[in-house]
Amino acid sequence: MKGIIFNVLEEVVARQFSRDVWEDLIDNAGVDGAYTSLGNYADEEFVSLVTTSAEVLGKTPGEILRWFGQSAMPLLATRYPYLFESHRSSRDFVLSVNTIIHPEVHKIYAGASCPFFHFKPSDNGSMMMAYHSKRKMCMLAQGFIEGAANHYHDHADVHHRECMLNGDKKCLLEIKWAA
Amino acid sequence: MLPQVTDDPGLQVLRIERRLQRERAARLEGEAIAEKGLRELYEKQQRLALVETIAAASNQSASIEGAFNLAIKEICKYTEWPLGQAYIVHCSSEDLRLEPLQARHVTDEDALRPMIEATSATSFVCGEGLPGRVFASATPVWVQCLATDRNLPRADAVVACGIHSGIAFPILVGREVAAVVEFFSYKDQEPDAALVTLLGQIGIQLGRVIERKRAEDRLIYDASHDGLTGLPNRLLFRDRVDRAVARARRISGEHFAVLFIDLDRFKLVNDSLGHAAGDNMLVEIAQRLHGVLQQHLAAYTLARLGGDEFTVLLEELDSPNKAMQIGKLLIDALRTPILIDGQEIYASASIGVTNITGTEPSPETPLRNADLAMYRAKSLGRGRVELYDIGLHDIAVERLRLEGDLRRALVNKEFILHYQPIVSLETHEIIGFEALIRWQRGPQDLVFPGDFIGVAEDTGLIVLIGGWVLREACRMLAGLQARYPRPEPLAISINISPRQFTQPDFIDQVRRAVLNSGLEPRSVRLEITETVAIGDPERTILVLTALREFGVRISLDDFGTGYSSLNYLHRLPVDTLKIDRSFVTGLGLTAEGTQIIRAILVLAENLKIDVVAEGTEQEGQIRQLADMGCHYAQGYYFSKPLALPDLDALLDSSAPLSKVAARTAD
């Protein structure tokens, strides 16, 4: 996991709670805590931070990931404005994840392992997004989508039609953008 | 003294937090700088990789289309532009246009079909549309919003495809725009200076591909075309004939023919007016031949084999007779004189025609057959068309046999000389003879020079034969002078062939023949033709001067039939002009015939040169020539060429003299 994710998580926690909460989180999760955006850190450290947060806040790890995704978007928009400026809606933005956002991520973070999303419009006008990763962070994806909708001031409903957390082979998210 | 530091724990905590904030800000700033650097590095590497990929592919590409296709695909991949395509500058007789090149990359063919179709159907002149503007300015053109662009012939297609921006850049060879590549984007693409630079670098690579292809094409073209006329050469012509033979074998009802065209007496033009004039003439002739063929045929190949030899392959003829008709038209096309350096030159050609049957074993066969037919046309009097038949092959075989026979004739001493008297029109006396060769091929078979001198010339045997004539004529005259002593000794005129004259030891040959016979050199007249005289003017003057210093005299044969300029004639050390029989025949028939002879006589008088009229057959001619002041004549009117015994009889009787006296006295 790239350090930037840890940095954004730290910012989200510091903004919503406080820097001290982040310090406690690090201590309780038993992780090192010195993260630079360009560094590489074990996935387990992130998982540990999420799990610890869930315990502290009385939520599920999924709920924490979704909340993180939603809250991270404004920070990312500040840090990487050029990724947001060329789109006019969250739909545009989300659909550019494979072709623009992840290639841009690779420009800065060589060796970053970004997931690939398969998009397929469904007959009812919504978009089906397939996701497959050993990290099983479909809830983070949902949070990012919802955060993007907030950024562009539109609305996206996300439903998990299939989910690896429920034992499915892949995650299949149905995204319905309000017309 | 050390500065005071607070020891209040609360203040210390605040201070540490501030320090932390600064550290965090420093870290974020450092990361941002590093990220920016990495991003730029990445993009530079990507651009470098793109140029490298295209450069490598360009160096290996077999075709312009292949290199362009790859470059366009890579650029589209890099920029995510959905459509890229290329044009190549096409040079027609009217203008320069950009024509679509078979090089395109398209991500969504269905969506972009209107644009592709509009492009395939259009060519652009300089300044027209997006590619035309690049062509005109030789610089990239970036149109961010095509919707508001006024110079856009494909505006409808742009709207139909939802295209927003267009980018085009030139492919330069040196400073010349050789091609244009254009791209379209659905997005509102802001001009990107770095990208334009990148496209410029790619343009250089693609320019090299075009340059290399042009050099290749040029080499292939040069190897298969004649440099002077630009026509296909022998190599390419052979190839075309080869294919025609194969087609004739497969397809019945379609006729093919080969024409072999040889200009008549072209060497004279080269020799008298210079090679530059000869070259101009060949170019003009090639254009005329082209004109005729273009007008009458759909498919043909006109080639120049070299020198004054042209060939034509006629294809898709509806009848086998058509080739002969075309041959006649080609001859007609040469009838109008050609103006070279302000001088009117009359060209003519001899043409041999052969139809391709499809059974020819090699492309050489039709060429050889047409060549044989052409020789036939030449021997039948030039300026005509002859069709090959198997008989011509027999003639060629006969020529070979003749050559063998001539060699044996030399060894077996089968050649003899006959002598035709040359008579003074003033005193009516025989003043000398012209030695004329005959070939005693069998007891009753006397062959005249017209039937074998050509072959002897072609094979070089003429040098040996001519040497014999020289020695034999001198030897004979020495005997004759001894038998018939005169105050002005009898003289002998000996014909010298062009090849004999060009022998390096020609002067020595003459010296030896004259000295060995014991003759006074002045009794010997060497007859050279205008062709000999103008072959190599400077050498000719040197040789003739040396011979005159030795003492022999020089006679210029067939005067007036060639192209020698009067200025040159003036420089030639010549004692006698021989008026060609063709002029003598015209004497009295037309006003022109008489005027020509009068002009020659005036000229000769001014240059202090004697004149001998050849081919005199009628009394009227003799009288007229005498009246006009011609000094000497020879011809059947006085005597046919005689064998030596008859010659003695004539001199003994002196009959012809009285005959001349009797006829000119009244």
mmCIF file of C-alpha atoms in Angstrom, chain A residues 55-169:
data_model
loop_
_atom_site.group_PDB
_atom_site.id
_atom_site.type_symbol
_atom_site.label_atom_id
_atom_site.label_comp_id
_atom_site.label_asym_id
_atom_site.label_seq_id
_atom_site.Cartn_x
_atom_site.Cartn_y
_atom_site.Cartn_z
ATOM 1 C CA GLU A 55 -13.351 -1.175 17.087
ATOM 2 C CA VAL A 56 -12.862 2.307 18.541
ATOM 3 C CA LEU A 57 -15.840 3.777 16.712
ATOM 4 C CA GLY A 58 -18.060 0.712 17.053
ATOM 5 C CA LYS A 59 -18.415 0.276 13.277
ATOM 6 C CA THR A 60 -17.600 -2.478 10.767
ATOM 7 C CA PRO A 61 -14.348 -2.225 8.801
ATOM 8 C CA GLY A 62 -16.512 -1.856 5.687
ATOM 9 C CA GLU A 63 -18.251 1.145 7.123
ATOM 10 C CA ILE A 64 -14.867 2.679 7.998
ATOM 11 C CA LEU A 65 -13.587 2.113 4.452
ATOM 12 C CA ARG A 66 -16.698 3.670 2.921
ATOM 13 C CA TRP A 67 -16.467 6.674 5.264
ATOM 14 C CA PHE A 68 -12.771 6.995 4.433
ATOM 15 C CA GLY A 69 -13.485 6.908 0.720
ATOM 16 C CA GLN A 70 -16.163 9.576 0.987
ATOM 17 C CA SER A 71 -14.035 11.824 3.196
ATOM 18 C CA ALA A 72 -10.835 11.375 1.170
ATOM 19 C CA MET A 73 -12.287 12.884 -2.038
ATOM 20 C CA PRO A 74 -12.113 16.585 -1.065
ATOM 21 C CA LEU A 75 -8.519 16.094 0.065
ATOM 22 C CA LEU A 76 -7.573 14.330 -3.148
ATOM 23 C CA ALA A 77 -9.277 17.052 -5.168
ATOM 24 C CA THR A 78 -7.095 19.627 -3.438
ATOM 25 C CA ARG A 79 -3.932 17.630 -3.907
ATOM 26 C CA TYR A 80 -4.524 16.487 -7.530
ATOM 27 C CA PRO A 81 -6.826 19.098 -9.087
ATOM 28 C CA TYR A 82 -5.887 18.145 -12.671
ATOM 29 C CA LEU A 83 -7.577 14.769 -12.233
ATOM 30 C CA PHE A 84 -10.877 16.416 -11.408
ATOM 31 C CA GLU A 85 -10.860 19.462 -13.640
ATOM 32 C CA SER A 86 -11.272 17.605 -16.922
ATOM 33 C CA HIS A 87 -14.563 16.010 -15.849
ATOM 34 C CA ARG A 88 -17.992 17.485 -15.464
ATOM 35 C CA SER A 89 -19.733 14.777 -13.447
ATOM 36 C CA SER A 90 -18.922 11.991 -11.042
ATOM 37 C CA ARG A 91 -19.991 9.548 -13.746
ATOM 38 C CA ASP A 92 -17.328 10.920 -16.115
ATOM 39 C CA PHE A 93 -14.827 10.897 -13.317
ATOM 40 C CA VAL A 94 -15.544 7.331 -12.184
ATOM 41 C CA LEU A 95 -15.496 6.012 -15.730
ATOM 42 C CA SER A 96 -12.051 7.533 -16.250
ATOM 43 C CA VAL A 97 -10.531 5.538 -13.406
ATOM 44 C CA ASN A 98 -8.843 2.958 -15.630
ATOM 45 C CA THR A 99 -7.834 5.280 -18.438
ATOM 46 C CA ILE A 100 -6.851 8.454 -16.621
ATOM 47 C CA ILE A 101 -6.731 8.223 -12.862
ATOM 48 C CA HIS A 102 -4.783 5.008 -12.468
ATOM 49 C CA PRO A 103 -2.346 5.834 -15.311
ATOM 50 C CA GLU A 104 -1.764 9.162 -13.532
ATOM 51 C CA VAL A 105 -1.187 7.294 -10.262
ATOM 52 C CA HIS A 106 1.422 5.221 -12.038
ATOM 53 C CA LYS A 107 3.190 8.323 -13.263
ATOM 54 C CA ILE A 108 3.920 9.355 -9.695
ATOM 55 C CA TYR A 109 3.966 6.058 -7.836
ATOM 56 C CA ALA A 110 5.897 3.619 -9.979
ATOM 57 C CA GLY A 111 4.903 0.062 -9.069
ATOM 58 C CA ALA A 112 1.581 0.994 -7.471
ATOM 59 C CA SER A 113 -0.823 -1.935 -7.816
ATOM 60 C CA CYS A 114 -4.068 -0.380 -8.892
ATOM 61 C CA PRO A 115 -7.148 -2.536 -9.415
ATOM 62 C CA PHE A 116 -8.839 -2.682 -12.808
ATOM 63 C CA PHE A 117 -12.548 -1.992 -12.962
ATOM 64 C CA HIS A 118 -14.778 -3.449 -15.641
ATOM 65 C CA PHE A 119 -17.651 -1.186 -16.545
ATOM 66 C CA LYS A 120 -20.744 -2.328 -18.333
ATOM 67 C CA PRO A 121 -23.924 -0.334 -18.798
ATOM 68 C CA SER A 122 -26.966 -2.337 -17.750
ATOM 69 C CA ASP A 123 -30.366 -2.255 -19.425
ATOM 70 C CA ASN A 124 -32.009 -0.246 -16.665
ATOM 71 C CA GLY A 125 -29.688 2.708 -17.234
ATOM 72 C CA SER A 126 -27.329 2.029 -14.368
ATOM 73 C CA MET A 127 -23.677 1.052 -14.652
ATOM 74 C CA MET A 128 -22.333 -2.283 -13.509
ATOM 75 C CA MET A 129 -18.799 -2.103 -12.138
ATOM 76 C CA ALA A 130 -16.879 -5.309 -11.519
ATOM 77 C CA TYR A 131 -14.007 -5.315 -9.060
ATOM 78 C CA HIS A 132 -11.623 -8.069 -8.134
ATOM 79 C CA SER A 133 -8.772 -7.690 -5.661
ATOM 80 C CA LYS A 134 -7.235 -9.740 -2.923
ATOM 81 C CA ARG A 135 -7.561 -6.606 -0.774
ATOM 82 C CA LYS A 136 -11.354 -6.883 -1.001
ATOM 83 C CA MET A 137 -11.865 -3.140 -0.588
ATOM 84 C CA CYS A 138 -15.137 -2.787 -2.452
ATOM 85 C CA MET A 139 -16.446 -0.593 0.327
ATOM 86 C CA LEU A 140 -13.573 1.845 -0.256
ATOM 87 C CA ALA A 141 -14.566 1.933 -3.916
ATOM 88 C CA GLN A 142 -18.140 2.694 -2.960
ATOM 89 C CA GLY A 143 -16.930 5.471 -0.655
ATOM 90 C CA PHE A 144 -14.815 6.980 -3.427
ATOM 91 C CA ILE A 145 -17.785 6.921 -5.818
ATOM 92 C CA GLU A 146 -20.010 8.630 -3.292
ATOM 93 C CA GLY A 147 -17.272 11.122 -2.449
ATOM 94 C CA ALA A 148 -16.916 11.938 -6.141
ATOM 95 C CA ALA A 149 -20.672 12.499 -6.383
ATOM 96 C CA ASN A 150 -20.409 14.989 -3.543
ATOM 97 C CA HIS A 151 -17.517 16.725 -5.301
ATOM 98 C CA TYR A 152 -19.467 17.142 -8.524
ATOM 99 C CA HIS A 153 -22.686 17.908 -6.659
ATOM 100 C CA ASP A 154 -24.545 15.001 -8.180
ATOM 101 C CA HIS A 155 -25.823 11.754 -6.712
ATOM 102 C CA ALA A 156 -24.787 8.113 -7.024
ATOM 103 C CA ASP A 157 -26.546 5.096 -5.510
ATOM 104 C CA VAL A 158 -24.239 2.106 -5.078
ATOM 105 C CA HIS A 159 -25.477 -1.445 -4.468
ATOM 106 C CA HIS A 160 -23.318 -4.519 -4.033
ATOM 107 C CA ARG A 161 -24.923 -7.111 -6.315
ATOM 108 C CA GLU A 162 -22.105 -9.536 -5.715
ATOM 109 C CA CYS A 163 -19.426 -9.236 -3.071
ATOM 110 C CA MET A 164 -16.209 -11.071 -2.297
ATOM 111 C CA LEU A 165 -16.880 -10.386 1.375
ATOM 112 C CA ASN A 166 -19.942 -12.611 1.005
ATOM 113 C CA GLY A 167 -17.954 -15.330 -0.673
ATOM 114 C CA ASP A 168 -18.581 -14.306 -4.280
ATOM 115 C CA LYS A 169 -15.735 -14.608 -6.773
#
